[in-house]
PDB file of C-alpha atoms in Angstrom:
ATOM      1  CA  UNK N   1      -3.714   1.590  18.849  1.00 86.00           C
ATOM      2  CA  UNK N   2      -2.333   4.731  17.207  1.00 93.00           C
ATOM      3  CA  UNK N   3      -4.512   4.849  14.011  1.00 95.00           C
ATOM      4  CA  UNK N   4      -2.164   7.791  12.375  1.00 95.00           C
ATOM      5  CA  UNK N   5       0.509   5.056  13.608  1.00 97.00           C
ATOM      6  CA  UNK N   6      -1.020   1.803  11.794  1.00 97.00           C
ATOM      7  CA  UNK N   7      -1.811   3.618   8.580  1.00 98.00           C
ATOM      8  CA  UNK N   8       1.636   4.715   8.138  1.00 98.00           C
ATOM      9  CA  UNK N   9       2.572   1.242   8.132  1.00 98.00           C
ATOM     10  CA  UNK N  10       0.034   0.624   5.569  1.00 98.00           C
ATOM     11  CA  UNK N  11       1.271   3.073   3.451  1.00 98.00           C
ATOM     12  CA  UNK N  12       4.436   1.780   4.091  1.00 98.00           C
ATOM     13  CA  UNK N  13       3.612  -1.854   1.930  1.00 98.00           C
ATOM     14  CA  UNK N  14       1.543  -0.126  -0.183  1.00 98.00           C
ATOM     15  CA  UNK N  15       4.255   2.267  -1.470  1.00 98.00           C
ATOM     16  CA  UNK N  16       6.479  -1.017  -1.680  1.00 98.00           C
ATOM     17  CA  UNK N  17       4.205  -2.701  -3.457  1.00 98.00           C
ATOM     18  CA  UNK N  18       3.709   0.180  -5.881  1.00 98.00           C
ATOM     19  CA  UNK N  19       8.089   0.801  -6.427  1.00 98.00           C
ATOM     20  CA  UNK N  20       7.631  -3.104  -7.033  1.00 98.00           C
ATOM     21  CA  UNK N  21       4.911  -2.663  -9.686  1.00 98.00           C
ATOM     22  CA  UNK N  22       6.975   0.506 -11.358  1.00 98.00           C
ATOM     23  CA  UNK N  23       9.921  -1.411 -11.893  1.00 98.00           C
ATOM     24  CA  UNK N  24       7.928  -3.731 -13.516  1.00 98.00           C
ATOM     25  CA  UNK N  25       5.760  -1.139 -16.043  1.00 98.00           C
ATOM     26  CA  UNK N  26       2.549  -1.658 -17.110  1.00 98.00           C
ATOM     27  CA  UNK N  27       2.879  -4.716 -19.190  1.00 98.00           C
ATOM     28  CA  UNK N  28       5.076  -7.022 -16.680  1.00 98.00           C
ATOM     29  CA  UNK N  29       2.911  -5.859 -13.892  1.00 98.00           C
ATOM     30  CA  UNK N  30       0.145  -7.792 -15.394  1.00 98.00           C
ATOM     31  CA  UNK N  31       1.554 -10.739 -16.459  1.00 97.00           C
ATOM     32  CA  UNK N  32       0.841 -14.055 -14.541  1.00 95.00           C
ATOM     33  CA  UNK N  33       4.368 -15.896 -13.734  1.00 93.00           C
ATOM     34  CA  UNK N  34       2.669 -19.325 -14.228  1.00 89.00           C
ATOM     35  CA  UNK N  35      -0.516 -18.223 -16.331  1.00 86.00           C
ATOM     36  CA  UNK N  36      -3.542 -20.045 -14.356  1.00 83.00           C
ATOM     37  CA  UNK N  37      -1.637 -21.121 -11.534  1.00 89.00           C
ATOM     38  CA  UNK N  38      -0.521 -17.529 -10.022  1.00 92.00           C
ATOM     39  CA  UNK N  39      -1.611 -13.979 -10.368  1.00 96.00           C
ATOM     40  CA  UNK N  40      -0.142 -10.745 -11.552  1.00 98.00           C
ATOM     41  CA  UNK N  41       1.250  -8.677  -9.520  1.00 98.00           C
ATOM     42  CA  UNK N  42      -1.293  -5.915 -10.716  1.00 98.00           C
ATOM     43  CA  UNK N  43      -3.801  -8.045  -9.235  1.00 98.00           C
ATOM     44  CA  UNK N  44      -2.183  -9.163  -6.231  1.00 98.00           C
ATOM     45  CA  UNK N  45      -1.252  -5.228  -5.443  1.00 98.00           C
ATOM     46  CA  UNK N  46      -5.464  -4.381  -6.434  1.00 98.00           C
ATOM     47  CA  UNK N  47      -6.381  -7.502  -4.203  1.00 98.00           C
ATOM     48  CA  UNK N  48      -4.594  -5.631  -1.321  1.00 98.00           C
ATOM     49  CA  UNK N  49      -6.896  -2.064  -1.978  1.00 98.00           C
ATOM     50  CA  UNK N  50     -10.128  -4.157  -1.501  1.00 98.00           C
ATOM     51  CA  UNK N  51      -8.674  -6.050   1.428  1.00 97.00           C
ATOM     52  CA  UNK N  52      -7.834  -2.876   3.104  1.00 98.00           C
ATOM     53  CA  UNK N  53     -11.268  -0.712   2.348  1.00 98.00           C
ATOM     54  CA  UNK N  54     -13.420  -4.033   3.090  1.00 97.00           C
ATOM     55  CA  UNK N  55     -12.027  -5.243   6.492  1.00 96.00           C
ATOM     56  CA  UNK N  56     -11.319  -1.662   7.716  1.00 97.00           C
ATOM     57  CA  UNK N  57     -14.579   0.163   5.890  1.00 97.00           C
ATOM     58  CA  UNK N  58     -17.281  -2.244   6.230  1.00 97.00           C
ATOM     59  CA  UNK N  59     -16.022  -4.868   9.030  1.00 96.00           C
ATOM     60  CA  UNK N  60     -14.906  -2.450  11.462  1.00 96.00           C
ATOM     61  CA  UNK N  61     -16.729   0.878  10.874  1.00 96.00           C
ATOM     62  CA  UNK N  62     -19.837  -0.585   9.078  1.00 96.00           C
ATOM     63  CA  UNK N  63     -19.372   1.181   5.757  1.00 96.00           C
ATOM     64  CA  UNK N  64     -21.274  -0.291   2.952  1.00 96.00           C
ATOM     65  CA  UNK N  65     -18.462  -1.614   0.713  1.00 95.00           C
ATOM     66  CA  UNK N  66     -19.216  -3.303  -2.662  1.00 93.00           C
ATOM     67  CA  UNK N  67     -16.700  -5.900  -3.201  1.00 93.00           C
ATOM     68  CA  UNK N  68     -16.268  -8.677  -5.160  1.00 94.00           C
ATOM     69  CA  UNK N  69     -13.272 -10.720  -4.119  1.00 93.00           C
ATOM     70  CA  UNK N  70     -12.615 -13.064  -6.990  1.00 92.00           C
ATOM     71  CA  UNK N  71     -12.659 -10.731  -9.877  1.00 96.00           C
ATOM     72  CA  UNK N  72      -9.505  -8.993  -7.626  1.00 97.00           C
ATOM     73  CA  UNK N  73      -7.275 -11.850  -8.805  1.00 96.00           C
ATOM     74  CA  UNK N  74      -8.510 -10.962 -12.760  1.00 95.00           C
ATOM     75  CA  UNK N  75      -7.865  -7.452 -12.288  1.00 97.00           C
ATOM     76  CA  UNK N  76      -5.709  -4.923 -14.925  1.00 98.00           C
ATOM     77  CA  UNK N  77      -4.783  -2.040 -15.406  1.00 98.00           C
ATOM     78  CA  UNK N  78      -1.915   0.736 -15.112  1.00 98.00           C
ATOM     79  CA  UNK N  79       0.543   1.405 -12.016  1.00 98.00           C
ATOM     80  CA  UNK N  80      -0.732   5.293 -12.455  1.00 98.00           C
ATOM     81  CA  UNK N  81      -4.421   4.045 -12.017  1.00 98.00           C
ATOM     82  CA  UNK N  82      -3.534   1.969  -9.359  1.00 98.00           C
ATOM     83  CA  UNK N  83      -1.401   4.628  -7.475  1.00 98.00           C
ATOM     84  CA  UNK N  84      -4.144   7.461  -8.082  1.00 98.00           C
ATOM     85  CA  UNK N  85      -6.131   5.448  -6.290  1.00 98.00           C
ATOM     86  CA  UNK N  86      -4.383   5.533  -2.688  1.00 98.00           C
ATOM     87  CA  UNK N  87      -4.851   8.736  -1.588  1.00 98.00           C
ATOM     88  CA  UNK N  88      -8.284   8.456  -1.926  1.00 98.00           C
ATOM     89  CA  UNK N  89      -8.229   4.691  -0.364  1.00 98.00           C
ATOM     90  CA  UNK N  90      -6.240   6.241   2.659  1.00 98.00           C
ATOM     91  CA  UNK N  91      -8.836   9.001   3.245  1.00 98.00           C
ATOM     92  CA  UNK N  92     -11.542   6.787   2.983  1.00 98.00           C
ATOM     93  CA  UNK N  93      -9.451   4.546   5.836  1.00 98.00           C
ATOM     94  CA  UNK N  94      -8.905   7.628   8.384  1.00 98.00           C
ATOM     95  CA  UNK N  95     -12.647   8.342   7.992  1.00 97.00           C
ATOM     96  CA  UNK N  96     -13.246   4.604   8.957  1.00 97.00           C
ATOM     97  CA  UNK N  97     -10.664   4.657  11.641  1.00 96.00           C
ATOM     98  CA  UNK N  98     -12.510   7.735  12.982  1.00 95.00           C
ATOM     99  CA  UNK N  99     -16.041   6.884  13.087  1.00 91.00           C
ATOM    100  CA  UNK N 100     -15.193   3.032  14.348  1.00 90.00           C
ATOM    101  CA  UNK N 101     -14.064   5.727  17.297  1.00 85.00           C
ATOM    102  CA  UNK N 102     -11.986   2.439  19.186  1.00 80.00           C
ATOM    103  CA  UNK N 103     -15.312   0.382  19.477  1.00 81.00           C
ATOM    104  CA  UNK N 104     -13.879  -2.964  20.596  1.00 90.00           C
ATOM    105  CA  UNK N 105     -15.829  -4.963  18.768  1.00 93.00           C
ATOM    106  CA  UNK N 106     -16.153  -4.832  14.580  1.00 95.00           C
ATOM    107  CA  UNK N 107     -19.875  -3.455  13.479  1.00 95.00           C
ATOM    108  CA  UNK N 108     -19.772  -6.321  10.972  1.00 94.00           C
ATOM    109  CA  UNK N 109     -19.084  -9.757  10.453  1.00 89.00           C
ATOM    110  CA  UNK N 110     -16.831 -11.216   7.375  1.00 83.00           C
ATOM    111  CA  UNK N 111     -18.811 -13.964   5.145  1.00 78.00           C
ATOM    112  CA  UNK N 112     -17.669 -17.443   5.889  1.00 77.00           C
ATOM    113  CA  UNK N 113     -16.421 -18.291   2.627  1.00 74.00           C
ATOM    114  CA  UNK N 114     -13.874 -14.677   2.758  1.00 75.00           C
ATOM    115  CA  UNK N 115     -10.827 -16.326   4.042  1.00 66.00           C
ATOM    116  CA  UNK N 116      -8.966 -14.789   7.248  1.00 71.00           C
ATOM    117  CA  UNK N 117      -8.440 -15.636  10.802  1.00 74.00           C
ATOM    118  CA  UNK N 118     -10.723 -18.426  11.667  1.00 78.00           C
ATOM    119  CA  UNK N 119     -12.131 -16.529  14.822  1.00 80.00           C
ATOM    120  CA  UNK N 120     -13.765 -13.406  15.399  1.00 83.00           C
ATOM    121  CA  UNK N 121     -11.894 -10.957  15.960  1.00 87.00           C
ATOM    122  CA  UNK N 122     -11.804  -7.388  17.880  1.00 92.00           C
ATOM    123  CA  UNK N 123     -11.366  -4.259  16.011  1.00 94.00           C
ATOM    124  CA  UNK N 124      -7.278  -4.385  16.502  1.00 94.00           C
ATOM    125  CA  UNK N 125      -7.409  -7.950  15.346  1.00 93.00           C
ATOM    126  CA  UNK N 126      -9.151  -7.044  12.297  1.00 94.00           C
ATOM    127  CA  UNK N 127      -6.638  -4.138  11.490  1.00 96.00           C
ATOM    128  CA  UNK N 128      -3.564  -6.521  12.471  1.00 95.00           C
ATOM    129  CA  UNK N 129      -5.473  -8.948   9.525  1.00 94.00           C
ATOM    130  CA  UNK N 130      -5.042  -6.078   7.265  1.00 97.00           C
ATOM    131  CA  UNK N 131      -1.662  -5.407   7.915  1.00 98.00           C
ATOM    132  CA  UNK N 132      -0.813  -9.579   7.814  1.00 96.00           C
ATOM    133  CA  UNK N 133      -2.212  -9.469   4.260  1.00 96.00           C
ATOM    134  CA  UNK N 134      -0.651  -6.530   2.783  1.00 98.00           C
ATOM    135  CA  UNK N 135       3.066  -7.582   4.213  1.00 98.00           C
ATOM    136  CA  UNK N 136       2.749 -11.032   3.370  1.00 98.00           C
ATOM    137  CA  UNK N 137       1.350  -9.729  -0.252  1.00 98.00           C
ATOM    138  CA  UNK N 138       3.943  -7.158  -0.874  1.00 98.00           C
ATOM    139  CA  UNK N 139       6.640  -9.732  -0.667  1.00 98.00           C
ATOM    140  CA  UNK N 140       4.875 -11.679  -3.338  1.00 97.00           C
ATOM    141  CA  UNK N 141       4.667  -8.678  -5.245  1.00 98.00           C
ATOM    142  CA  UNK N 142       8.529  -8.292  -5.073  1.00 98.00           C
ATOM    143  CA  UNK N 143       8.939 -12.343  -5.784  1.00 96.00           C
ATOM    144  CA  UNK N 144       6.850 -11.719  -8.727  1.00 97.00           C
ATOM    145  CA  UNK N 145       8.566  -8.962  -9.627  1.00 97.00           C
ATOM    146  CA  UNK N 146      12.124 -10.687  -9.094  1.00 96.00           C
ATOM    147  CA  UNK N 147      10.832 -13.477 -11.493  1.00 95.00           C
ATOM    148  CA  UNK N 148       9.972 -11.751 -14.146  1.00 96.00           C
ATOM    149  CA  UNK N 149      12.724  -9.354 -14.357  1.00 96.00           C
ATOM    150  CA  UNK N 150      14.723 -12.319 -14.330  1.00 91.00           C
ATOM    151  CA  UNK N 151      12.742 -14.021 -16.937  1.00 80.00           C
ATOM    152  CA  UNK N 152      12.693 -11.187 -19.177  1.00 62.00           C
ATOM    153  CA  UNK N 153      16.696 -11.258 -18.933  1.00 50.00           C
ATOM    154  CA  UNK N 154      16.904  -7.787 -17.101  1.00 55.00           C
TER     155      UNK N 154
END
């Protein structure tokens, strides 16, 4: 797989999810649609930056990555933080993509209780994981986003 190839396409639903998340501002962007029974997009868009750096940084190149998946869903803050924070994400990602160096198989194993494919999986499947979150996340960052515009009469 061309890794310069894949991250483009990464980059590609991040930036969505981000023009998504401006159009929204700060204080729509972290607003729950149906408080307790969906999240923000904020979160959703922040849940996508840990899903990237953990499968790609510590499943498939073995970096130690400090995650904690269910605070994701509680997470705020500002589009600018959240955008700052890509570039470095994306670095972090090449470095990965290098040092995993096309090893077939992943250096780690996710916990059982992280949801994903229900087999283990090479290092392509892994990144093809990544890229099946953040494209079925960005559209519910833009349904999110289409609901409250609408909601807030805009």
């Amino acid at each position: 797989m061309d890794q310069n190839e894949y991250l483009y396409f990464l980059r590609r639903a991040f930036d969505g999810m981000i023009n998504a998340l401006e159009e929204l501002g700060d204080e729509l962007a972290n607003v729950e649609p149906s408080p307790g029974r969906t999240n923000s997009a904020y979160a959703i868009a922040y849940h996508c930056t840990a899903v990237a750096d953990y499968w790609i940084g510590h499943i498939v190149a073995g970096r130690p990555v400090d995650r904690d998946r269910d605070s994701e869903f509680a997470a705020r803050g500002t589009v600018a933080e959240l955008k700052r924070g890509l570039d470095p994400l994306f670095d972090r990602l090449r470095d990965d993509l290098r040092r995993a160096g096309g090893r077939t198989l992943p250096r780690n194993a996710p916990p059982p209780s992280y949801e994903g494919p229900d087999r283990r999986l090479t290092s392509v499947g892994v990144q093809l994981h990544v890229l099946e979150e953040l494209a079925q996340h960005h559209g519910q960052i833009e349904i999110t986003r289409d609901t409250l515009l609408d909601g807030a009469g805009r």
